[in-house]
PDB file of C-alpha atoms and ligand atoms in Angstrom:
ATOM      1  CA  MET A  52      -3.460 -10.467 -79.713  1.00 46.00           C
ATOM      2  CA  ALA A  53      -3.303 -14.148 -78.819  1.00 46.00           C
ATOM      3  CA  GLU A  54      -6.680 -15.478 -77.769  1.00 46.00           C
ATOM      4  CA  GLU A  55      -5.343 -18.805 -76.599  1.00 48.00           C
ATOM      5  CA  PRO A  56      -1.689 -18.339 -75.739  1.00 48.00           C
ATOM      6  CA  SER A  57      -0.064 -21.705 -75.272  1.00 46.00           C
ATOM      7  CA  PRO A  58       3.501 -22.570 -74.395  1.00 56.00           C
ATOM      8  CA  GLU A  59       3.033 -25.852 -76.255  1.00 84.00           C
ATOM      9  CA  SER A  60       4.686 -26.137 -79.630  1.00 95.00           C
ATOM     10  CA  LEU A  61       2.587 -26.996 -82.672  1.00 97.00           C
ATOM     11  CA  ASP A  62       3.289 -29.571 -85.370  1.00 98.00           C
ATOM     12  CA  VAL A  63       1.640 -27.537 -88.120  1.00 98.00           C
ATOM     13  CA  ILE A  64       0.781 -23.844 -88.411  1.00 98.00           C
ATOM     14  CA  ALA A  65      -1.388 -22.687 -91.315  1.00 98.00           C
ATOM     15  CA  VAL A  66      -1.361 -18.982 -92.257  1.00 98.00           C
ATOM     16  CA  ALA A  67      -3.719 -16.922 -94.437  1.00 98.00           C
ATOM     17  CA  PRO A  68      -4.945 -13.313 -94.530  1.00 98.00           C
ATOM     18  CA  HIS A  69      -8.643 -13.792 -93.753  1.00 97.00           C
ATOM     19  CA  PRO A  70     -10.698 -16.071 -91.519  1.00 96.00           C
ATOM     20  CA  ASP A  71     -12.349 -18.493 -94.026  1.00 96.00           C
ATOM     21  CA  ASP A  72      -9.354 -18.584 -96.441  1.00 97.00           C
ATOM     22  CA  LEU A  73      -7.818 -21.652 -94.811  1.00 98.00           C
ATOM     23  CA  GLU A  74     -11.147 -23.429 -94.440  1.00 98.00           C
ATOM     24  CA  ILE A  75     -11.725 -23.046 -98.188  1.00 97.00           C
ATOM     25  CA  LEU A  76      -8.150 -23.870 -99.225  1.00 97.00           C
ATOM     26  CA  CYS A  77      -7.194 -26.680 -96.873  1.00 98.00           C
ATOM     27  CA  GLY A  78      -9.867 -27.163 -94.195  1.00 98.00           C
ATOM     28  CA  GLY A  79     -10.095 -30.861 -95.063  1.00 98.00           C
ATOM     29  CA  THR A  80      -6.379 -31.370 -94.520  1.00 98.00           C
ATOM     30  CA  LEU A  81      -6.344 -29.403 -91.254  1.00 98.00           C
ATOM     31  CA  ALA A  82      -9.231 -31.504 -89.891  1.00 98.00           C
ATOM     32  CA  LYS A  83      -7.462 -34.645 -91.051  1.00 98.00           C
ATOM     33  CA  LEU A  84      -4.163 -33.653 -89.407  1.00 98.00           C
ATOM     34  CA  VAL A  85      -6.007 -33.217 -86.117  1.00 98.00           C
ATOM     35  CA  LYS A  86      -7.625 -36.657 -86.515  1.00 98.00           C
ATOM     36  CA  GLN A  87      -4.168 -38.082 -87.161  1.00 97.00           C
ATOM     37  CA  GLY A  88      -2.995 -36.715 -83.818  1.00 97.00           C
ATOM     38  CA  TYR A  89      -0.979 -33.686 -84.926  1.00 97.00           C
ATOM     39  CA  LYS A  90      -1.146 -30.393 -83.056  1.00 97.00           C
ATOM     40  CA  VAL A  91      -2.450 -27.800 -85.485  1.00 98.00           C
ATOM     41  CA  GLY A  92      -2.880 -24.026 -85.318  1.00 98.00           C
ATOM     42  CA  ILE A  93      -4.729 -21.653 -87.634  1.00 98.00           C
ATOM     43  CA  PHE A  94      -3.209 -18.180 -87.859  1.00 98.00           C
ATOM     44  CA  ASP A  95      -5.394 -15.499 -89.438  1.00 98.00           C
ATOM     45  CA  LEU A  96      -3.337 -12.448 -90.363  1.00 98.00           C
ATOM     46  CA  THR A  97      -6.348 -10.086 -90.190  1.00 97.00           C
ATOM     47  CA  SER A  98      -9.875 -10.027 -88.777  1.00 93.00           C
ATOM     48  CA  GLY A  99     -11.253 -10.062 -92.319  1.00 91.00           C
ATOM     49  CA  GLU A 100     -13.204  -6.873 -91.540  1.00 90.00           C
ATOM     50  CA  PRO A 101     -14.447  -4.561 -92.840  1.00 90.00           C
ATOM     51  CA  THR A 102     -16.465  -6.420 -95.467  1.00 86.00           C
ATOM     52  CA  PRO A 103     -19.833  -5.446 -96.960  1.00 86.00           C
ATOM     53  CA  ARG A 104     -21.569  -8.167 -94.958  1.00 86.00           C
ATOM     54  CA  GLY A 105     -19.858  -8.780 -91.643  1.00 84.00           C
ATOM     55  CA  SER A 106     -18.868  -7.192 -88.370  1.00 91.00           C
ATOM     56  CA  LEU A 107     -15.871  -7.784 -86.101  1.00 92.00           C
ATOM     57  CA  GLU A 108     -18.020  -9.651 -83.594  1.00 93.00           C
ATOM     58  CA  THR A 109     -19.747 -11.926 -86.103  1.00 93.00           C
ATOM     59  CA  ARG A 110     -16.491 -12.754 -87.889  1.00 93.00           C
ATOM     60  CA  LYS A 111     -14.828 -13.635 -84.592  1.00 94.00           C
ATOM     61  CA  GLN A 112     -17.696 -15.926 -83.626  1.00 96.00           C
ATOM     62  CA  GLU A 113     -17.785 -17.548 -87.062  1.00 96.00           C
ATOM     63  CA  ALA A 114     -14.027 -18.199 -86.975  1.00 97.00           C
ATOM     64  CA  GLU A 115     -14.422 -19.793 -83.552  1.00 98.00           C
ATOM     65  CA  ASP A 116     -17.331 -21.954 -84.772  1.00 98.00           C
ATOM     66  CA  ALA A 117     -15.274 -23.072 -87.771  1.00 98.00           C
ATOM     67  CA  ARG A 118     -12.306 -23.860 -85.503  1.00 98.00           C
ATOM     68  CA  ARG A 119     -14.492 -26.081 -83.365  1.00 98.00           C
ATOM     69  CA  LEU A 120     -15.968 -27.875 -86.372  1.00 98.00           C
ATOM     70  CA  LEU A 121     -12.473 -28.699 -87.645  1.00 98.00           C
ATOM     71  CA  ASN A 122     -11.374 -29.577 -84.086  1.00 98.00           C
ATOM     72  CA  VAL A 123      -8.280 -27.404 -84.470  1.00 98.00           C
ATOM     73  CA  PRO A 124      -7.027 -26.586 -80.942  1.00 97.00           C
ATOM     74  CA  VAL A 125      -5.380 -23.206 -81.568  1.00 97.00           C
ATOM     75  CA  ARG A 126      -6.608 -20.235 -83.598  1.00 98.00           C
ATOM     76  CA  ILE A 127      -4.748 -16.948 -83.331  1.00 97.00           C
ATOM     77  CA  ASN A 128      -5.535 -13.627 -84.950  1.00 97.00           C
ATOM     78  CA  VAL A 129      -2.320 -11.730 -85.708  1.00 97.00           C
ATOM     79  CA  ASP A 130      -4.291  -8.449 -85.913  1.00 96.00           C
ATOM     80  CA  LEU A 131      -2.728  -6.999 -89.043  1.00 97.00           C
ATOM     81  CA  PRO A 132      -4.956  -4.655 -91.098  1.00 95.00           C
ATOM     82  CA  ASN A 133      -7.474  -6.141 -93.545  1.00 94.00           C
ATOM     83  CA  ARG A 134      -7.761  -4.679 -97.077  1.00 93.00           C
ATOM     84  CA  VAL A 135      -4.429  -2.854 -96.704  1.00 95.00           C
ATOM     85  CA  LEU A 136      -2.364  -5.832 -95.624  1.00 97.00           C
ATOM     86  CA  MET A 137       1.155  -5.175 -96.900  1.00 98.00           C
ATOM     87  CA  ASP A 138       4.366  -7.087 -96.664  1.00 98.00           C
ATOM     88  CA  GLY A 139       6.781  -5.044 -94.570  1.00 98.00           C
ATOM     89  CA  PRO A 140       8.995  -5.291 -91.495  1.00 98.00           C
ATOM     90  CA  GLU A 141       6.237  -4.867 -88.887  1.00 98.00           C
ATOM     91  CA  ALA A 142       4.008  -7.552 -90.426  1.00 98.00           C
ATOM     92  CA  ARG A 143       6.977  -9.904 -90.694  1.00 98.00           C
ATOM     93  CA  PHE A 144       7.931  -9.317 -87.053  1.00 98.00           C
ATOM     94  CA  ALA A 145       4.352  -9.950 -85.913  1.00 98.00           C
ATOM     95  CA  LEU A 146       4.026 -13.300 -87.692  1.00 98.00           C
ATOM     96  CA  ALA A 147       7.601 -14.426 -86.965  1.00 98.00           C
ATOM     97  CA  THR A 148       6.909 -13.788 -83.273  1.00 98.00           C
ATOM     98  CA  GLN A 149       4.123 -16.386 -83.499  1.00 98.00           C
ATOM     99  CA  PHE A 150       6.462 -18.849 -85.207  1.00 98.00           C
ATOM    100  CA  ARG A 151       9.052 -18.320 -82.460  1.00 97.00           C
ATOM    101  CA  LYS A 152       6.385 -18.800 -79.808  1.00 97.00           C
ATOM    102  CA  TYR A 153       4.748 -21.930 -81.241  1.00 97.00           C
ATOM    103  CA  ARG A 154       7.838 -23.464 -82.915  1.00 97.00           C
ATOM    104  CA  PRO A 155       6.009 -25.386 -85.677  1.00 98.00           C
ATOM    105  CA  GLY A 156       7.593 -28.247 -87.610  1.00 97.00           C
ATOM    106  CA  ILE A 157       5.709 -27.219 -90.741  1.00 98.00           C
ATOM    107  CA  VAL A 158       4.251 -23.887 -91.821  1.00 98.00           C
ATOM    108  CA  ILE A 159       1.535 -23.939 -94.487  1.00 98.00           C
ATOM    109  CA  ILE A 160       1.205 -20.586 -96.259  1.00 98.00           C
ATOM    110  CA  ALA A 161      -1.735 -19.580 -98.428  1.00 98.00           C
ATOM    111  CA  THR A 162      -0.271 -18.018-101.522  1.00 96.00           C
ATOM    112  CA  GLY A 163      -1.081 -16.619-104.942  1.00 94.00           C
ATOM    113  CA  ARG A 164      -2.012 -13.457-106.793  1.00 93.00           C
ATOM    114  CA  THR A 165      -5.786 -13.136-107.031  1.00 92.00           C
ATOM    115  CA  PRO A 166      -6.564 -10.138-109.268  1.00 90.00           C
ATOM    116  CA  ALA A 167     -10.315 -10.714-109.068  1.00 89.00           C
ATOM    117  CA  ALA A 168     -10.220 -10.986-105.283  1.00 92.00           C
ATOM    118  CA  SER A 169      -8.370  -9.377-102.380  1.00 94.00           C
ATOM    119  CA  PRO A 170      -4.765  -8.210-102.915  1.00 95.00           C
ATOM    120  CA  ASP A 171      -4.224  -9.285 -99.287  1.00 97.00           C
ATOM    121  CA  HIS A 172      -3.796 -12.848-100.580  1.00 96.00           C
ATOM    122  CA  LEU A 173      -0.554 -12.070-102.406  1.00 96.00           C
ATOM    123  CA  GLN A 174       0.774  -9.946 -99.546  1.00 98.00           C
ATOM    124  CA  GLY A 175      -0.061 -12.632 -96.978  1.00 98.00           C
ATOM    125  CA  GLY A 176       2.030 -15.130 -98.907  1.00 97.00           C
ATOM    126  CA  LEU A 177       4.981 -12.738 -98.987  1.00 98.00           C
ATOM    127  CA  ILE A 178       4.657 -12.010 -95.269  1.00 98.00           C
ATOM    128  CA  GLY A 179       4.540 -15.738 -94.532  1.00 98.00           C
ATOM    129  CA  GLU A 180       7.706 -16.509 -96.470  1.00 98.00           C
ATOM    130  CA  ALA A 181       9.590 -13.581 -94.934  1.00 98.00           C
ATOM    131  CA  ALA A 182       8.380 -14.387 -91.409  1.00 98.00           C
ATOM    132  CA  ARG A 183       9.615 -17.922 -91.793  1.00 98.00           C
ATOM    133  CA  PHE A 184      13.068 -16.520 -92.608  1.00 98.00           C
ATOM    134  CA  TYR A 185      12.957 -13.830 -89.895  1.00 98.00           C
ATOM    135  CA  SER A 186      11.959 -16.373 -87.256  1.00 98.00           C
ATOM    136  CA  GLN A 187      15.495 -17.766 -87.152  1.00 98.00           C
ATOM    137  CA  LEU A 188      17.325 -14.439 -86.894  1.00 97.00           C
ATOM    138  CA  THR A 189      19.571 -13.788 -83.898  1.00 96.00           C
ATOM    139  CA  LYS A 190      20.299 -10.488 -82.093  1.00 96.00           C
ATOM    140  CA  TRP A 191      16.793  -9.158 -82.761  1.00 95.00           C
ATOM    141  CA  ASP A 192      14.799 -10.712 -79.904  1.00 95.00           C
ATOM    142  CA  GLU A 193      13.358  -7.340 -78.931  1.00 96.00           C
ATOM    143  CA  ARG A 194      11.608  -7.169 -82.308  1.00 96.00           C
ATOM    144  CA  PHE A 195       9.922 -10.505 -81.596  1.00 96.00           C
ATOM    145  CA  ASP A 196       8.412  -9.863 -78.180  1.00 95.00           C
ATOM    146  CA  GLY A 197      11.491 -11.267 -76.426  1.00 96.00           C
ATOM    147  CA  THR A 198      11.145 -14.710 -78.016  1.00 95.00           C
ATOM    148  CA  GLY A 199      14.253 -16.610 -79.053  1.00 96.00           C
ATOM    149  CA  PRO A 200      15.279 -17.568 -82.596  1.00 97.00           C
ATOM    150  CA  TYR A 201      13.577 -20.580 -84.129  1.00 97.00           C
ATOM    151  CA  ARG A 202      14.134 -22.081 -87.557  1.00 98.00           C
ATOM    152  CA  VAL A 203      10.944 -23.452 -89.149  1.00 98.00           C
ATOM    153  CA  PRO A 204      12.151 -26.661 -90.834  1.00 97.00           C
ATOM    154  CA  HIS A 205       9.504 -27.001 -93.546  1.00 97.00           C
ATOM    155  CA  LEU A 206       7.455 -24.622 -95.686  1.00 97.00           C
ATOM    156  CA  VAL A 207       4.414 -25.770 -97.677  1.00 98.00           C
ATOM    157  CA  TYR A 208       2.289 -23.626 -99.980  1.00 97.00           C
ATOM    158  CA  VAL A 209      -1.446 -23.931-100.422  1.00 97.00           C
ATOM    159  CA  PRO A 210      -2.271 -22.045-103.632  1.00 95.00           C
ATOM    160  CA  PHE A 211      -5.429 -19.992-104.056  1.00 93.00           C
ATOM    161  CA  PRO A 212      -7.771 -21.253-106.776  1.00 84.00           C
ATOM    162  CA  PHE A 213      -7.596 -19.096-109.927  1.00 77.00           C
ATOM    163  CA  GLU A 214      -4.094 -18.003-108.922  1.00 76.00           C
ATOM    164  CA  ALA A 215      -3.102 -15.655-111.725  1.00 75.00           C
ATOM    165  CA  GLU A 216       0.436 -16.841-112.286  1.00 76.00           C
ATOM    166  CA  GLN A 217      -0.564 -20.468-112.942  1.00 76.00           C
ATOM    167  CA  ARG A 218       2.780 -21.185-111.376  1.00 79.00           C
ATOM    168  CA  SER A 219       4.810 -24.215-112.301  1.00 80.00           C
ATOM    169  CA  TRP A 220       5.632 -25.391-108.807  1.00 86.00           C
ATOM    170  CA  HIS A 221       8.743 -27.491-108.248  1.00 83.00           C
ATOM    171  CA  SER A 222       6.546 -30.091-106.700  1.00 93.00           C
ATOM    172  CA  THR A 223       2.912 -30.495-105.855  1.00 94.00           C
ATOM    173  CA  PHE A 224       1.081 -33.103-103.841  1.00 94.00           C
ATOM    174  CA  VAL A 225      -2.510 -33.861-102.993  1.00 96.00           C
ATOM    175  CA  VAL A 226      -3.860 -34.826 -99.587  1.00 97.00           C
ATOM    176  CA  ASP A 227      -6.809 -37.222 -99.591  1.00 97.00           C
ATOM    177  CA  ILE A 228      -9.653 -35.422 -97.796  1.00 98.00           C
ATOM    178  CA  SER A 229     -12.451 -37.814 -98.756  1.00 97.00           C
ATOM    179  CA  ASP A 230     -13.179 -38.422 -95.069  1.00 97.00           C
ATOM    180  CA  THR A 231     -13.095 -34.764 -94.010  1.00 98.00           C
ATOM    181  CA  ILE A 232     -14.754 -32.980 -96.965  1.00 98.00           C
ATOM    182  CA  ASP A 233     -18.034 -32.711 -95.049  1.00 98.00           C
ATOM    183  CA  LEU A 234     -16.291 -31.162 -92.026  1.00 98.00           C
ATOM    184  CA  LYS A 235     -14.625 -28.711 -94.395  1.00 98.00           C
ATOM    185  CA  ILE A 236     -17.921 -27.725 -96.015  1.00 98.00           C
ATOM    186  CA  ALA A 237     -19.524 -27.302 -92.571  1.00 98.00           C
ATOM    187  CA  ALA A 238     -16.631 -25.080 -91.457  1.00 98.00           C
ATOM    188  CA  VAL A 239     -17.033 -22.855 -94.530  1.00 98.00           C
ATOM    189  CA  LYS A 240     -20.777 -22.701 -93.897  1.00 97.00           C
ATOM    190  CA  ALA A 241     -20.020 -21.332 -90.418  1.00 97.00           C
ATOM    191  CA  TYR A 242     -19.155 -18.022 -92.135  1.00 96.00           C
ATOM    192  CA  ALA A 243     -22.822 -17.170 -92.588  1.00 95.00           C
ATOM    193  CA  SER A 244     -22.114 -13.437 -92.774  1.00 93.00           C
ATOM    194  CA  GLN A 245     -19.990 -14.003 -95.874  1.00 92.00           C
ATOM    195  CA  PHE A 246     -22.008 -16.738 -97.525  1.00 93.00           C
ATOM    196  CA  ASP A 247     -25.765 -16.389 -97.680  1.00 93.00           C
ATOM    197  CA  ALA A 248     -27.635 -19.317 -99.231  1.00 94.00           C
ATOM    198  CA  ALA A 249     -26.918 -18.331-102.838  1.00 94.00           C
ATOM    199  CA  ARG A 250     -23.241 -17.535-102.232  1.00 94.00           C
ATOM    200  CA  PHE A 251     -22.771 -20.661-100.154  1.00 96.00           C
ATOM    201  CA  ALA A 252     -24.211 -22.824-102.932  1.00 97.00           C
ATOM    202  CA  ARG A 253     -21.626 -21.325-105.295  1.00 96.00           C
ATOM    203  CA  VAL A 254     -18.705 -21.744-102.933  1.00 96.00           C
ATOM    204  CA  GLU A 255     -19.712 -25.327-102.105  1.00 97.00           C
ATOM    205  CA  HIS A 256     -19.839 -26.083-105.817  1.00 97.00           C
ATOM    206  CA  LEU A 257     -16.405 -24.501-106.279  1.00 95.00           C
ATOM    207  CA  ILE A 258     -14.938 -26.521-103.392  1.00 97.00           C
ATOM    208  CA  ARG A 259     -16.455 -29.849-104.415  1.00 98.00           C
ATOM    209  CA  SER A 260     -15.441 -29.453-108.051  1.00 97.00           C
ATOM    210  CA  THR A 261     -11.899 -28.212-107.316  1.00 96.00           C
ATOM    211  CA  ASN A 262     -11.253 -30.805-104.608  1.00 97.00           C
ATOM    212  CA  GLY A 263     -12.964 -33.450-106.736  1.00 97.00           C
ATOM    213  CA  PHE A 264     -10.613 -32.652-109.626  1.00 96.00           C
ATOM    214  CA  HIS A 265      -7.442 -32.661-107.509  1.00 96.00           C
ATOM    215  CA  GLY A 266      -8.531 -35.819-105.693  1.00 96.00           C
ATOM    216  CA  ALA A 267      -9.444 -37.683-108.870  1.00 96.00           C
ATOM    217  CA  ARG A 268      -5.943 -37.262-110.264  1.00 94.00           C
ATOM    218  CA  CYS A 269      -4.655 -39.352-107.357  1.00 93.00           C
ATOM    219  CA  GLY A 270      -7.544 -41.779-107.150  1.00 93.00           C
ATOM    220  CA  TYR A 271      -9.326 -40.075-104.267  1.00 96.00           C
ATOM    221  CA  MET A 272     -12.889 -38.832-104.066  1.00 97.00           C
ATOM    222  CA  TYR A 273     -11.678 -35.420-102.841  1.00 98.00           C
ATOM    223  CA  GLY A 274      -8.207 -33.960-102.437  1.00 98.00           C
ATOM    224  CA  GLU A 275      -6.501 -30.669-101.562  1.00 98.00           C
ATOM    225  CA  LEU A 276      -3.523 -29.432-103.567  1.00 96.00           C
ATOM    226  CA  PHE A 277      -0.282 -28.259-101.960  1.00 97.00           C
ATOM    227  CA  ALA A 278       3.108 -27.222-103.321  1.00 96.00           C
ATOM    228  CA  LEU A 279       6.685 -27.145-102.080  1.00 95.00           C
ATOM    229  CA  PRO A 280       9.369 -24.522-102.699  1.00 93.00           C
ATOM    230  CA  THR A 281      11.820 -27.255-103.740  1.00 92.00           C
ATOM    231  CA  PRO A 282      11.741 -30.632-105.464  1.00 93.00           C
ATOM    232  CA  VAL A 283      10.900 -33.558-103.192  1.00 91.00           C
ATOM    233  CA  GLY A 284      14.055 -35.280-101.984  1.00 91.00           C
ATOM    234  CA  ALA A 285      13.928 -39.013-101.413  1.00 92.00           C
ATOM    235  CA  PRO A 286      16.508 -41.401 -99.974  1.00 93.00           C
ATOM    236  CA  ASP A 287      14.376 -44.329-101.161  1.00 92.00           C
ATOM    237  CA  LEU A 288      12.483 -44.196-104.458  1.00 92.00           C
ATOM    238  CA  VAL A 289      10.291 -47.177-103.629  1.00 89.00           C
ATOM    239  CA  SER A 290       9.032 -45.937-100.269  1.00 88.00           C
ATOM    240  CA  LEU A 291       8.408 -42.477-101.718  1.00 86.00           C
ATOM    241  CA  VAL A 292       6.312 -43.792-104.588  1.00 84.00           C
ATOM    242  CA  HIS A 293       4.481 -46.370-102.507  1.00 81.00           C
ATOM    243  CA  GLY A 294       3.789 -43.959 -99.698  1.00 70.00           C
ATOM    244  CA  SER A 295       2.762 -40.887-101.581  1.00 60.00           C
ATOM    245  CA  LYS A 296       0.619 -41.840-104.540  1.00 53.00           C
ATOM    246  CA  GLY A 297      -2.831 -43.286-104.742  1.00 49.00           C
ATOM    247  CA  SER A 298      -1.591 -45.809-107.294  1.00 48.00           C
ATOM    248  CA  LEU A 299      -1.525 -48.510-104.648  1.00 47.00           C
ATOM    249  CA  ALA A 300      -4.500 -47.205-102.693  1.00 49.00           C
ATOM    250  CA  PRO A 301      -8.021 -48.346-103.475  1.00 47.00           C
ATOM    251  CA  VAL A 302      -9.816 -45.962-105.792  1.00 47.00           C
ATOM    252  CA  GLN A 303     -12.614 -44.362-103.814  1.00 49.00           C
ATOM    253  CA  ILE A 304     -14.873 -43.074-106.587  1.00 51.00           C
ATOM    254  CA  PRO A 305     -18.178 -44.884-106.117  1.00 52.00           C
ATOM    255  CA  GLY A 306     -19.384 -46.818-109.138  1.00 48.00           C
ATOM    256  CA  LYS A 307     -16.002 -46.814-110.853  1.00 46.00           C
ATOM    257  CA  ASP A 308     -13.796 -49.879-110.968  1.00 45.00           C
ATOM    258  CA  HIS A 309     -10.938 -48.073-112.532  1.00 44.00           C
ATOM    259  CA  LEU A 310      -9.726 -44.506-112.755  1.00 47.00           C
ATOM    260  CA  PRO A 311      -6.940 -43.393-115.053  1.00 45.00           C
ATOM    261  CA  MET A 312      -4.089 -41.930-113.060  1.00 43.00           C
ATOM    262  CA  GLY A 313      -2.912 -38.402-113.806  1.00 37.00           C
TER     263      GLY A 313
HETATM  264 ZN1   ZN B 558      -9.354 -14.103 -98.413  1.00 88.85          ZN
END
């Protein structure tokens, strides 16, 4: 199951059903976290196969190429079934075992109902939330490969584009990925079996326009959107506002002196 088992704990674990989901949703942020010195792991719930265009071997190689491009040190495939991925006890145990093994400070979960795309996306989000809860449970070590209980302190959502619920999240935030957008695009391009030239042109356009929109609202060239399950708590209003918003950061849109803040 684990291609690169490591006893080392990870700062951030990102979880999604298919190899290429996380690159598209938050590849810029993952690459940036690595640059910032955090230990990051990508956890694909399934191989992504079968698809009309790929094979197990090509998908595995593409995922590895994308991992290297983003410089992410750990990429694990949890080996749950593609196309019929369902939230249930076994899937929860499998992912929670990884959480207990790698003991992340933050888990990022891809989430959202995508009626025009794979139903795995919704199920993966449910499995992620449940696994985060299961990870801390006592008296069940045998269900988690003998690993001990571990409570994941923080959960972050990364919503799929065109998410059907158009959810009103308690809180959202945008990470500035202006300096890693090209790495992100390159990592998506690594999935050549999924994106031939015409499809890649479309997905690149989708990424640049979506990330351009989210980034622009905070004064960045490109940004990735995240959400939290709760409101943001702050002991200090000033440091929160100064630290989190682009209002004090230089606007990075070339040729524009001023950008209205959203
Ligand atoms: Zn997917």
